[in-house]
Short mmCIF file of C-alpha atoms in Angstrom, two decimals:
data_model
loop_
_atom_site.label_atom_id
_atom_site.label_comp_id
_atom_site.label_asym_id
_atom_site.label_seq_id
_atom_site.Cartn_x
_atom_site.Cartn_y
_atom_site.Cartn_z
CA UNK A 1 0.00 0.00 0.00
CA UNK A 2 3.09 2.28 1.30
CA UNK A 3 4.28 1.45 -2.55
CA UNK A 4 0.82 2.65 -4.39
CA UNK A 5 0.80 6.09 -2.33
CA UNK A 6 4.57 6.78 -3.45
CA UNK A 7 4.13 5.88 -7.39
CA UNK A 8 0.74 8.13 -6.86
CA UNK A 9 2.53 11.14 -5.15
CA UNK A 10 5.78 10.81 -7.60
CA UNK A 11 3.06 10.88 -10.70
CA UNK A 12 1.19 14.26 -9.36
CA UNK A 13 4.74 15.73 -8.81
CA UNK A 14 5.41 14.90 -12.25
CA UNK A 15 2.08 15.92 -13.44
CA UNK A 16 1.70 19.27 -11.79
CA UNK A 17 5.56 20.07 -12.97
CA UNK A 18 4.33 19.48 -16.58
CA UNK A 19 1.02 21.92 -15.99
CA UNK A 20 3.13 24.37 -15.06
CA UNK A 21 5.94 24.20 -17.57
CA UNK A 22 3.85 23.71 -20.62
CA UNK A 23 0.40 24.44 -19.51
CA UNK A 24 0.34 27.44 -17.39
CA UNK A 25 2.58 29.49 -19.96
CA UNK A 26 1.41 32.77 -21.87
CA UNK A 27 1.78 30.87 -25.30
CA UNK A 28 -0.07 28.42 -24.01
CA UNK A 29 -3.02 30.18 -22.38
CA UNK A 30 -3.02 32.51 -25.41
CA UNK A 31 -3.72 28.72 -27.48
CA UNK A 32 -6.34 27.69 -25.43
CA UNK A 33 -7.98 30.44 -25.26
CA UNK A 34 -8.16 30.48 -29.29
CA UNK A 35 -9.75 26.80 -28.91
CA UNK A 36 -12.42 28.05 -26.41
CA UNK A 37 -13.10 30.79 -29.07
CA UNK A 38 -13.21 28.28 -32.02
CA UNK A 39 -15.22 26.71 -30.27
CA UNK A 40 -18.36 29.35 -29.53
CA UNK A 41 -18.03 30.12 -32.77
CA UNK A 42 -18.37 26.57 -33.94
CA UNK A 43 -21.49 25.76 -31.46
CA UNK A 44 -23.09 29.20 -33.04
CA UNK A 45 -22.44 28.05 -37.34
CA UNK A 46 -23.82 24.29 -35.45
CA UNK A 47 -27.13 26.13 -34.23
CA UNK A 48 -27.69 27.61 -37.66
CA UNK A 49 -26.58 24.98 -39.69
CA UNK A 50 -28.53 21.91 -38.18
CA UNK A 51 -31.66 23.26 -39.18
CA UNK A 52 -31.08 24.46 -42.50
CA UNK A 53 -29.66 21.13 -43.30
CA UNK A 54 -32.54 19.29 -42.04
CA UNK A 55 -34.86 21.62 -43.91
CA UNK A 56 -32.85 20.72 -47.67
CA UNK A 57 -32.65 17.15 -47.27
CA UNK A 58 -34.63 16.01 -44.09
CA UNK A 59 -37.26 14.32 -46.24
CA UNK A 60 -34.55 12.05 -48.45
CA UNK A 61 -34.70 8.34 -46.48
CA UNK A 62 -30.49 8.81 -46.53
CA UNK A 63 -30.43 11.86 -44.44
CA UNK A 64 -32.89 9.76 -42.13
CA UNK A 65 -30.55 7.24 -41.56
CA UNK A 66 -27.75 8.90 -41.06
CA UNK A 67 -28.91 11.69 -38.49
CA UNK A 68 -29.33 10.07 -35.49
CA UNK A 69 -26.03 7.91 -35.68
CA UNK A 70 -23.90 9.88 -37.62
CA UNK A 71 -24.53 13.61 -38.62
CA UNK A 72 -25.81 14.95 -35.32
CA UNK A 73 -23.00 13.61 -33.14
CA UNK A 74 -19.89 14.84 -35.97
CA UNK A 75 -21.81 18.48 -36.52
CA UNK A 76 -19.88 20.39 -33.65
CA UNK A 77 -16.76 18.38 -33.83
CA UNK A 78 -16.38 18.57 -37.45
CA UNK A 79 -16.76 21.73 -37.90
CA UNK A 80 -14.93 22.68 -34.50
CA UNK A 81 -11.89 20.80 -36.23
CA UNK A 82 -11.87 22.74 -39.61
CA UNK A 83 -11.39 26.52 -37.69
CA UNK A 84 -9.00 24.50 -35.13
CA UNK A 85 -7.09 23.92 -38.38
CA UNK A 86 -7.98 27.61 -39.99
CA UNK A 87 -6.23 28.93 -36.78
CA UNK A 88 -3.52 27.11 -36.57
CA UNK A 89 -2.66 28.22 -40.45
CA UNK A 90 -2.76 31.77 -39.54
CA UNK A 91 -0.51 31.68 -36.67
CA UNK A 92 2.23 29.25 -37.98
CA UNK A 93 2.13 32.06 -40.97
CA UNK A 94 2.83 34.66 -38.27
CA UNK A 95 5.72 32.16 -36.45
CA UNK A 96 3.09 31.70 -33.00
CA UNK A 97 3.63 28.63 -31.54
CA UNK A 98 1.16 26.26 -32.35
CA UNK A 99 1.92 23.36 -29.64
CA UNK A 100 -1.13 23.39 -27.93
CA UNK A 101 -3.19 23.93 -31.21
CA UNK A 102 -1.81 20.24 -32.30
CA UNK A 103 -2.80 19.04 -29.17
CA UNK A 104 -6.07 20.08 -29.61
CA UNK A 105 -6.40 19.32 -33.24
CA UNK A 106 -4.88 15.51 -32.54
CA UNK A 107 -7.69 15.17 -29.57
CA UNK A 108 -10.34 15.87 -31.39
CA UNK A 109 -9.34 13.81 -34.91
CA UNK A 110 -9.00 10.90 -32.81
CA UNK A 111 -12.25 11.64 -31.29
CA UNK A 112 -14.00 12.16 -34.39
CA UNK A 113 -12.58 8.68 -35.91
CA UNK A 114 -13.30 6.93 -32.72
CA UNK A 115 -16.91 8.22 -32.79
CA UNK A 116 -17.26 6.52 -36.40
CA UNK A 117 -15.37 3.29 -35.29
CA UNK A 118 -17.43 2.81 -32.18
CA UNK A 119 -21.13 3.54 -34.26
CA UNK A 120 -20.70 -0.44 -35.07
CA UNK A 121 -21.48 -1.06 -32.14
CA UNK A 122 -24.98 -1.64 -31.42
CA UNK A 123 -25.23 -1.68 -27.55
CA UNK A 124 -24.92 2.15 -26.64
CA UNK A 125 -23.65 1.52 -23.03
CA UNK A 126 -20.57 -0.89 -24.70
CA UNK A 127 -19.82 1.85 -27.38
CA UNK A 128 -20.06 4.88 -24.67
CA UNK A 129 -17.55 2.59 -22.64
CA UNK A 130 -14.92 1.80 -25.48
CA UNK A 131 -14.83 5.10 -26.89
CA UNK A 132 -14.10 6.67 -23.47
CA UNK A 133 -11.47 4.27 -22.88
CA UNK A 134 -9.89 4.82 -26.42
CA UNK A 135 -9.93 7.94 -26.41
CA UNK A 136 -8.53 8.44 -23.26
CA UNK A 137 -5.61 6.27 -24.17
CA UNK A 138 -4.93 8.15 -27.54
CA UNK A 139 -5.23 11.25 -25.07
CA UNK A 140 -2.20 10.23 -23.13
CA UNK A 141 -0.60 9.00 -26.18
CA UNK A 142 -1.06 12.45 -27.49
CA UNK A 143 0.12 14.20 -24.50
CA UNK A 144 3.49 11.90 -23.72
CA UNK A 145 1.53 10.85 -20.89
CA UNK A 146 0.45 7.00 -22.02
CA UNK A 147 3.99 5.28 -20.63
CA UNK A 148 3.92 6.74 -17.49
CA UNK A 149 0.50 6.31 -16.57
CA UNK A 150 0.81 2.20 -17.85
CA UNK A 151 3.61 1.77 -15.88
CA UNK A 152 1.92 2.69 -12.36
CA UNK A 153 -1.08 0.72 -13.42
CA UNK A 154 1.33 -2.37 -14.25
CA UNK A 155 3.16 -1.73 -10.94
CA UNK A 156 -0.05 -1.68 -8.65
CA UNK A 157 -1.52 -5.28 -7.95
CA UNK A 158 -3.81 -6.22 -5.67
CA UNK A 159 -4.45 -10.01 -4.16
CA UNK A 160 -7.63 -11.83 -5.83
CA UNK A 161 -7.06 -15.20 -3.71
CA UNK A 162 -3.87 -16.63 -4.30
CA UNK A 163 -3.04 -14.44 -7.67
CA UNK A 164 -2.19 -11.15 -7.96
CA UNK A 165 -3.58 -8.79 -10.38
CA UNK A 166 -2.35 -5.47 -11.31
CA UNK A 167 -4.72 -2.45 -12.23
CA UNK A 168 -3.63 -2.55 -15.70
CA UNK A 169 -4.04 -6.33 -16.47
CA UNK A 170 -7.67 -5.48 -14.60
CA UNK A 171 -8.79 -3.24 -17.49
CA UNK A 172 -7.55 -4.92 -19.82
CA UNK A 173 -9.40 -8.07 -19.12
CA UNK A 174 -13.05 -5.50 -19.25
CA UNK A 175 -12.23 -4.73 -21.84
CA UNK A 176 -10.86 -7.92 -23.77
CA UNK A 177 -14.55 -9.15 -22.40
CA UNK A 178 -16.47 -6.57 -23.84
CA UNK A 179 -14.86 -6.75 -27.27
CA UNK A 180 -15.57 -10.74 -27.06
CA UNK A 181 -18.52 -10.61 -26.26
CA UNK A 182 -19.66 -8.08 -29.12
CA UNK A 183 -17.87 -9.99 -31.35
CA UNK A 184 -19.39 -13.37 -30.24
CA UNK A 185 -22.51 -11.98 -30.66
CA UNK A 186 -22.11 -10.22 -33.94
CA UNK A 187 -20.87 -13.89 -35.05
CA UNK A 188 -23.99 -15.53 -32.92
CA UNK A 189 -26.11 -13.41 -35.20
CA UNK A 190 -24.56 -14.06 -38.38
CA UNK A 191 -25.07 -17.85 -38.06
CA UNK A 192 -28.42 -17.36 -37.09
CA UNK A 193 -29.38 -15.15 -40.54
CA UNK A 194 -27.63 -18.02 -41.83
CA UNK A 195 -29.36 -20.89 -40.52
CA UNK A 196 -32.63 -18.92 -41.59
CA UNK A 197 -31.64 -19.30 -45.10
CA UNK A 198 -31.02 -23.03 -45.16
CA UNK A 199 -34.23 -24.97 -46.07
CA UNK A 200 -33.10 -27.98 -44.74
CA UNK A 201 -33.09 -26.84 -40.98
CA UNK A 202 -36.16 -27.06 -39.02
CA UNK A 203 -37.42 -23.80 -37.30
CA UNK A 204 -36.67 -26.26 -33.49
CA UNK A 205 -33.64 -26.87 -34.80
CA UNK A 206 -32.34 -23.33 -35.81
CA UNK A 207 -33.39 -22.21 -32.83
CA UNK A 208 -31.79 -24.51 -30.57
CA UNK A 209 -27.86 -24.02 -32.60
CA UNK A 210 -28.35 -20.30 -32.48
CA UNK A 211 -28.96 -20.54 -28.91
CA UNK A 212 -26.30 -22.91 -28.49
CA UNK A 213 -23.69 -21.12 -30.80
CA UNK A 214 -24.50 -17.97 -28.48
CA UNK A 215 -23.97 -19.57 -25.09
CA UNK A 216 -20.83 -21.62 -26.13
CA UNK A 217 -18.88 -17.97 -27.59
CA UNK A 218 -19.88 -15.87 -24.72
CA UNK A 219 -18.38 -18.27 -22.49
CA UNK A 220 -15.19 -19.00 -24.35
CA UNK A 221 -15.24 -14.84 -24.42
CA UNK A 222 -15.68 -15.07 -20.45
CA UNK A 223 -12.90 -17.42 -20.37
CA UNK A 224 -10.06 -15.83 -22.46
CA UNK A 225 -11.04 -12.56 -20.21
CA UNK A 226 -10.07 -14.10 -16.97
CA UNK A 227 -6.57 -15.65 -18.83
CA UNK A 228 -5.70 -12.29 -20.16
CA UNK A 229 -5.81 -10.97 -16.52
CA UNK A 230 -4.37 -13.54 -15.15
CA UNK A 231 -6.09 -15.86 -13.38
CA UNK A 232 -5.74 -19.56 -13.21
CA UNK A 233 -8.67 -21.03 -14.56
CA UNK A 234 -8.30 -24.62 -13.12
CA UNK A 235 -8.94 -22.63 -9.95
CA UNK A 236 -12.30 -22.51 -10.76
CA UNK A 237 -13.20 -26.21 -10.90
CA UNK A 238 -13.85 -25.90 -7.44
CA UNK A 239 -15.36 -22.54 -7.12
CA UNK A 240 -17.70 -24.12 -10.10
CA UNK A 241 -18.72 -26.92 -7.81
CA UNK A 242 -19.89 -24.56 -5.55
CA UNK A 243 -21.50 -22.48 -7.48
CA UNK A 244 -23.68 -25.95 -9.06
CA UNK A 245 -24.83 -26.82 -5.84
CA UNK A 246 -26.14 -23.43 -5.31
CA UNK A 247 -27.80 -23.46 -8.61
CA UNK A 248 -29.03 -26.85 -7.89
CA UNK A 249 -31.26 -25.28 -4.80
CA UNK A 250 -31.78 -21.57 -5.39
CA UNK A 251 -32.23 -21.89 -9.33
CA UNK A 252 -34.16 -24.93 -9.00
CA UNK A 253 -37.23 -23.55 -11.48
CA UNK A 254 -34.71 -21.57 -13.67
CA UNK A 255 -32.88 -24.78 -14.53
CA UNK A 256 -36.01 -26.51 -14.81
CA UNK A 257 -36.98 -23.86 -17.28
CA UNK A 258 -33.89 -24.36 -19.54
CA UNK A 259 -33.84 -27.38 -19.65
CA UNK A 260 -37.36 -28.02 -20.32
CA UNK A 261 -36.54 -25.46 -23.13
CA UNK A 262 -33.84 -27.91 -24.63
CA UNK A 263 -36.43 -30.66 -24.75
CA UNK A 264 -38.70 -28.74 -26.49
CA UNK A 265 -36.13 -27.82 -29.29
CA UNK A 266 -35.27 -31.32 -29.77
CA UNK A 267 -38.27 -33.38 -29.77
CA UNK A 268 -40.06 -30.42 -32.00
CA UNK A 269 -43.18 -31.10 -30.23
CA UNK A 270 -43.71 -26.95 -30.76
CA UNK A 271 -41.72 -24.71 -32.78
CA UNK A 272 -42.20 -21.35 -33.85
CA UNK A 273 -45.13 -20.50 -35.65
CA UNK A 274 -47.55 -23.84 -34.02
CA UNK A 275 -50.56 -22.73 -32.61
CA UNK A 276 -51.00 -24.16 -29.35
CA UNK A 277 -53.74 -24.08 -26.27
CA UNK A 278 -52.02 -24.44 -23.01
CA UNK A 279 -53.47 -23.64 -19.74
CA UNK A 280 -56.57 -21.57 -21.26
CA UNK A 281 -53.88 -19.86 -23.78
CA UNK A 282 -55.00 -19.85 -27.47
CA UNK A 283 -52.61 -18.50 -29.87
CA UNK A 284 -49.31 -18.69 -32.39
CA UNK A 285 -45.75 -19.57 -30.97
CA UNK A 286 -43.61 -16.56 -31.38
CA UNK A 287 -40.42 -17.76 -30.28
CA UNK A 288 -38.67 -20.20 -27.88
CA UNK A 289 -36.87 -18.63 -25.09
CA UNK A 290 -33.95 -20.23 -22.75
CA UNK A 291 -36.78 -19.66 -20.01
CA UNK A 292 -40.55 -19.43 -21.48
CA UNK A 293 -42.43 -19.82 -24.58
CA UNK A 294 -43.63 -16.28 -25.84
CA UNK A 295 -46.81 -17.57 -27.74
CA UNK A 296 -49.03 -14.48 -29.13
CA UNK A 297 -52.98 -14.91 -28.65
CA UNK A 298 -55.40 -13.20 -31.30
CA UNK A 299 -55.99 -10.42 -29.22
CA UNK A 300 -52.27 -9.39 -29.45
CA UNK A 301 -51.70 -10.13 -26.37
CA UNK A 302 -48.31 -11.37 -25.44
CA UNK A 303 -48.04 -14.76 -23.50
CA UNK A 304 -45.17 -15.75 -21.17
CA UNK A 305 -45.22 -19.46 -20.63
CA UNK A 306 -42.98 -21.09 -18.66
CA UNK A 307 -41.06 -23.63 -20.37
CA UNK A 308 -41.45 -26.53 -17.79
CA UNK A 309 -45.59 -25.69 -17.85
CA UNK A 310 -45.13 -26.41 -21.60
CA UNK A 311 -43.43 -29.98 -20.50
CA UNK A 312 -45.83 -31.09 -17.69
CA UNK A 313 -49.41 -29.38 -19.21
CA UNK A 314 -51.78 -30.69 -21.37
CA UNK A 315 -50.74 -29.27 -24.79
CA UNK A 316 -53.18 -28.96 -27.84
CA UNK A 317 -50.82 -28.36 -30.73
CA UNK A 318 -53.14 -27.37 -33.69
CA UNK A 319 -50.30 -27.22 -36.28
CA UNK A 320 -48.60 -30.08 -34.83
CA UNK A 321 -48.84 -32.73 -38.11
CA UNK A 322 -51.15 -30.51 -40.17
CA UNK A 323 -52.80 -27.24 -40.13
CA UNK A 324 -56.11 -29.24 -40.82
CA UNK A 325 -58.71 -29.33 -37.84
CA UNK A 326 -62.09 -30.01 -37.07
CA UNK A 327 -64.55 -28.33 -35.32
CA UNK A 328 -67.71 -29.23 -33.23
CA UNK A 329 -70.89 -27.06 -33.88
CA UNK A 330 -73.28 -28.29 -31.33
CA UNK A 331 -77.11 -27.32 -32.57
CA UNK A 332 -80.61 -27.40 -30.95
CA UNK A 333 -83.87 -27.57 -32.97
CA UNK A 334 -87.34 -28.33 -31.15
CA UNK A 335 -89.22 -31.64 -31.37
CA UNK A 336 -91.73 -29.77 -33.71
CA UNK A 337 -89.45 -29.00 -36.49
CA UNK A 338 -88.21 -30.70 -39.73
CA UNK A 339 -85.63 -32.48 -38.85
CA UNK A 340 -84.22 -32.92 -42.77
CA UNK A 341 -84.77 -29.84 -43.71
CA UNK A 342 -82.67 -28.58 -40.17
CA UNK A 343 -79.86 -30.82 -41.54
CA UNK A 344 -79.72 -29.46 -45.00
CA UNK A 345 -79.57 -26.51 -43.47
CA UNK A 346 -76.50 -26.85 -41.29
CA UNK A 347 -75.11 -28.35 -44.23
CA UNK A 348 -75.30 -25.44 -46.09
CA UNK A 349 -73.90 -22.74 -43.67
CA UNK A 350 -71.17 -24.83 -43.79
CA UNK A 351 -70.80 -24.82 -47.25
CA UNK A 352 -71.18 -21.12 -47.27
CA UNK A 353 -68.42 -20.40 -45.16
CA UNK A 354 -64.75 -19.32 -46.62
CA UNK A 355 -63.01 -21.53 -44.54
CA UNK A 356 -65.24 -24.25 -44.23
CA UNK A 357 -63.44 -27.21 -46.39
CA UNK A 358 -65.08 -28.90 -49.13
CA UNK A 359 -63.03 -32.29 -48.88
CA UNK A 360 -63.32 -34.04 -45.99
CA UNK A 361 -67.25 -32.48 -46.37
CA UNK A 362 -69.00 -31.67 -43.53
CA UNK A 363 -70.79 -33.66 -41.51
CA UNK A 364 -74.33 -33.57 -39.59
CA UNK A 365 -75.06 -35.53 -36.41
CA UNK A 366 -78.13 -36.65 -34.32
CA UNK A 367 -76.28 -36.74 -30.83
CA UNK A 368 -79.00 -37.10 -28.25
CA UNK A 369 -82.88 -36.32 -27.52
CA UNK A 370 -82.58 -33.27 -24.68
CA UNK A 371 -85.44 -32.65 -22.32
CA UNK A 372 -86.49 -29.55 -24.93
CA UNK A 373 -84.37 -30.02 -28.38
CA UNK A 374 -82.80 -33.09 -30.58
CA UNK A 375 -79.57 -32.22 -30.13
CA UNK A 376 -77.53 -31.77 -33.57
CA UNK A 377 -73.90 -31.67 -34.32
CA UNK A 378 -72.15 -30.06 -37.25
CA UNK A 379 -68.60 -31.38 -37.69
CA UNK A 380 -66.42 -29.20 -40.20
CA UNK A 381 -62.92 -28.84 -41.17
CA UNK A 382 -61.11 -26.09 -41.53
CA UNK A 383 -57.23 -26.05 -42.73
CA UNK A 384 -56.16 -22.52 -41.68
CA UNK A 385 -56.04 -22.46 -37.46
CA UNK A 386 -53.68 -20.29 -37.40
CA UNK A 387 -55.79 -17.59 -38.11
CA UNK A 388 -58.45 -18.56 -35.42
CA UNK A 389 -61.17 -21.47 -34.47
CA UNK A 390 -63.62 -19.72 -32.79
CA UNK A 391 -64.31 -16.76 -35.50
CA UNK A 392 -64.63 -19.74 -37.80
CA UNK A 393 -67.39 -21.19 -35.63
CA UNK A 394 -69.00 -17.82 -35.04
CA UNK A 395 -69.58 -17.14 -38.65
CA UNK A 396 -71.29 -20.94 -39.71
CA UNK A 397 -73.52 -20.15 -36.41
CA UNK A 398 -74.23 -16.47 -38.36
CA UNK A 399 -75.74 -18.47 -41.18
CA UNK A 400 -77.01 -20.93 -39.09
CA UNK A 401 -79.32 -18.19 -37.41
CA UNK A 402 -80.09 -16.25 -40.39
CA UNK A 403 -81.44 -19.45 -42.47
CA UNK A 404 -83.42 -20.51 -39.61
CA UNK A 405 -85.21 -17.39 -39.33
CA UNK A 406 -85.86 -17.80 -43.18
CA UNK A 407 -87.58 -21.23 -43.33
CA UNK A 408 -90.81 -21.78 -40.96
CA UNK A 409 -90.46 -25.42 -40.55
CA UNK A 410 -87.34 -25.36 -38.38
CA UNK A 411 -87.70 -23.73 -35.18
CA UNK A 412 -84.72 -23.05 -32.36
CA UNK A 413 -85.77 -24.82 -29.10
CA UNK A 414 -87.56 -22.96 -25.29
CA UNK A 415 -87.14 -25.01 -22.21
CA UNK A 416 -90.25 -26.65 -21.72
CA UNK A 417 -91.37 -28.25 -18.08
CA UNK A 418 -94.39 -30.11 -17.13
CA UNK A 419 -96.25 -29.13 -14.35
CA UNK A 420 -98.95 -31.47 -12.41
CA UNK A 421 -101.14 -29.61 -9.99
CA UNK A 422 -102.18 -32.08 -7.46
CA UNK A 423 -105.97 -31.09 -5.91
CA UNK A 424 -106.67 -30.51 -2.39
CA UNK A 425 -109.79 -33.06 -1.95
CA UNK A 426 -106.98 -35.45 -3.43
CA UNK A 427 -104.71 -34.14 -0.95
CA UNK A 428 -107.39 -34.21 2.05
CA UNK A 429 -108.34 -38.21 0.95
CA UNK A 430 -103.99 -38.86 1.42
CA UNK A 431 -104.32 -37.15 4.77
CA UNK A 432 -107.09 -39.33 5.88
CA UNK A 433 -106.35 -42.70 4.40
CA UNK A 434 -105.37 -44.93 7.17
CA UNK A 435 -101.71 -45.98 7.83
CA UNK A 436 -101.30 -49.92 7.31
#
């Protein structure tokens, strides 16, 4: 520790002798003052300029794309840059020293190319992160300052069990990780546009190797990290033991989950796209998830469902062999109507209806003699389910009503109930009749 606070002290010595040797100078004062001016004067052309640009080409689909990311970031800088360089002409042509002016003029190039380097990165947080650190580096680069600040970072180490790590190796390993891990996933999602162009690969199946592919590269990213710092990694077999029984009780339903997820990938029992019913849940499967199901209901609504509920509930898979299904159309007519003519009838709402199949044809029933109604039952098959069973059903019944109202000899069934009234004289004679 005695060690740290000496390198720390000796660096501020160091650092406050170069502020006030080449910082706190009139030639240098005089400099920065001309980049402070450069700058108003480049914020002001910026204020103007933005909107008059926007105004030309704001409605071309290029400019669209490129404002957000690119143009309104680089205005300031950009044009910050081009008086930095204006200024520094005019006073090398009248022999001012321009030290400070390169300075500047080096900062804010590298900024400017690091901006542009860093906007392929997707994640704003990562790309906020490397830039800073980048630049920062080029900074002290810049400045003469890079060496001296590496070398106390190299020199100060600090004990992470029986390894010791120094400050520098630290950041380095961040940001090795981060850099993996981008480019893991940037690979993760190539190979998955890929896999979605190969015909031969099942929807389960692409799934399940771009999850796989994902997993296996951030982890080999998580493991070159912790070499480039340093540490030991057959120190973590046992530190992994640990960390498996704790996962074993505390992540019980999350394992359960992801696993269950695996399953469903390779058996293909559901796959994107299936419409399912699970657990009152009618809709299409959206994707498959490490831990749920996301499966989309006609409403719009957004279902979460729990991979290991998909495993150990009662599935109906509508899509599951063939998109072809059949639906049940219970009917009612009353006893005093013509029973043919109710059958033709159902018949031909069925054969009205869009969706309604021709081949298999549909189908009428006599299921049962109710208390008020013979009970009917139109079957008919329908090969589109993914856009909804129950719409289907509600426009047959549509017809169904109108048609009835149309012909007299069918009518639509009333509870009916019998009634005996029993007499009180009969009642009295009961009373009276002797017990035997």
């Amino acid at each position: 520790m005695e060690a740290i606070i000496a390198r720390s002290r000796d660096l501020a010595r160091q650092l406050m002798e170069w502020v006030q040797g080449d910082v706190l100078t009139y030639e240098s004062l005089a400099q920065l003052a001309t980049v402070f001016v450069m700058l108003l004067i480049s914020s002001g052309i910026v204020f103007w300029l933005k909107p008059a640009i926007k105004k030309l080409w704001g409605e071309t689909s290029t400019f669209q794309k490129l404002e957000g990311l690119y143009l309104n970031p680089l205005y300031l800088p950009v044009i910050w840059l081009i008086f930095l360089q204006i200024a520094q002409t005019i006073m090398e042509a009248q022999l001012t020293p321009t030290g400070v002016m390169r300075v500047a003029i080096s900062l804010l190039s590298a900024w400017i190319l690091i901006r542009l380097a860093t906007n392929l990165i997707k994640t704003r947080e990562i790309a906020r992160l490397v830039r800073i650190f980048v630049w920062i580096l080029v900074a002290l680069n810049i400045v003469g300052w890079l060496d001296p600040v590496m070398a106390m970072m190299d020199q100060t180490r600090f004990a992470l069990g029986e390894a010791e790590i120094s400050v520098l190796g630290f950041i380095v390993g961040i940001l090795t990780l981060l850099i993996l891990v981008w480019v893991g996933n940037l690979l993760a999602n190539l190979m998955e546009n890929w896999l979605r162009r190969v015909p031969t690969v099942t929807p389960s199946a692409r799934v399940l190797l771009g999850k796989v592919s994902r997993i296996l590269l951030v982890t080999l990213a998580f493991l070159i990290a912790l070499s480039s710092v340093g540490i030991d990694l057959t120190a973590l077999a046992v530190f992994g033991g640990a960390i498996g029984v704790g996962l074993g009780f505390g992540l019980q339903k999350v394992v359960s989950n992801f696993i269950s997820g695996v399953i469903l990938l390779l058996d293909r029992s559901i796959k994107p796209g299936d419409v399912i019913e699970v657990s009152g849940t009618y809709g299409r499967i959206d994707k498959l998830a490490a831990r749920y199901t996301s499966v989309i209901s006609r409403d719009g609504r957004e279902h979460l469902v729990p991979n290991e509920d998909m495993i150990t509930q009662p599935v109906i898979n509508w899509t599951y062999t063939n998109s072809e299904v059949r639906r049940h159309l219970p009917v009612g007519i009353s006893y005093g109507s013509n029973l043919d003519r109710a059958i033709e009838i159902l018949l031909e709402a069925a054969d009205e209806t869009p969706r309604v199949l021709k081949a298999p044809a549909p189908r009428v029933l006599i299921k049962g003699f109710g208390d008020s109604s013979i009970d009917l039952e139109l079957r008919a098959w329908i090969a589109d389910s993914e856009h909804g069973v129950t719409n289907v059903a509600s426009d047959v019944y549509y017809l169904i009503w109108k048609k009835f109202q149309e012909d007299d000899s069918v009518e639509m069934p009333f509870p009916q109930r019998d009634v005996h009234i029993v007499s009180d004289v009969r009642m009295k004679d009961m009373k009276d009749r002797p017990e035997s």
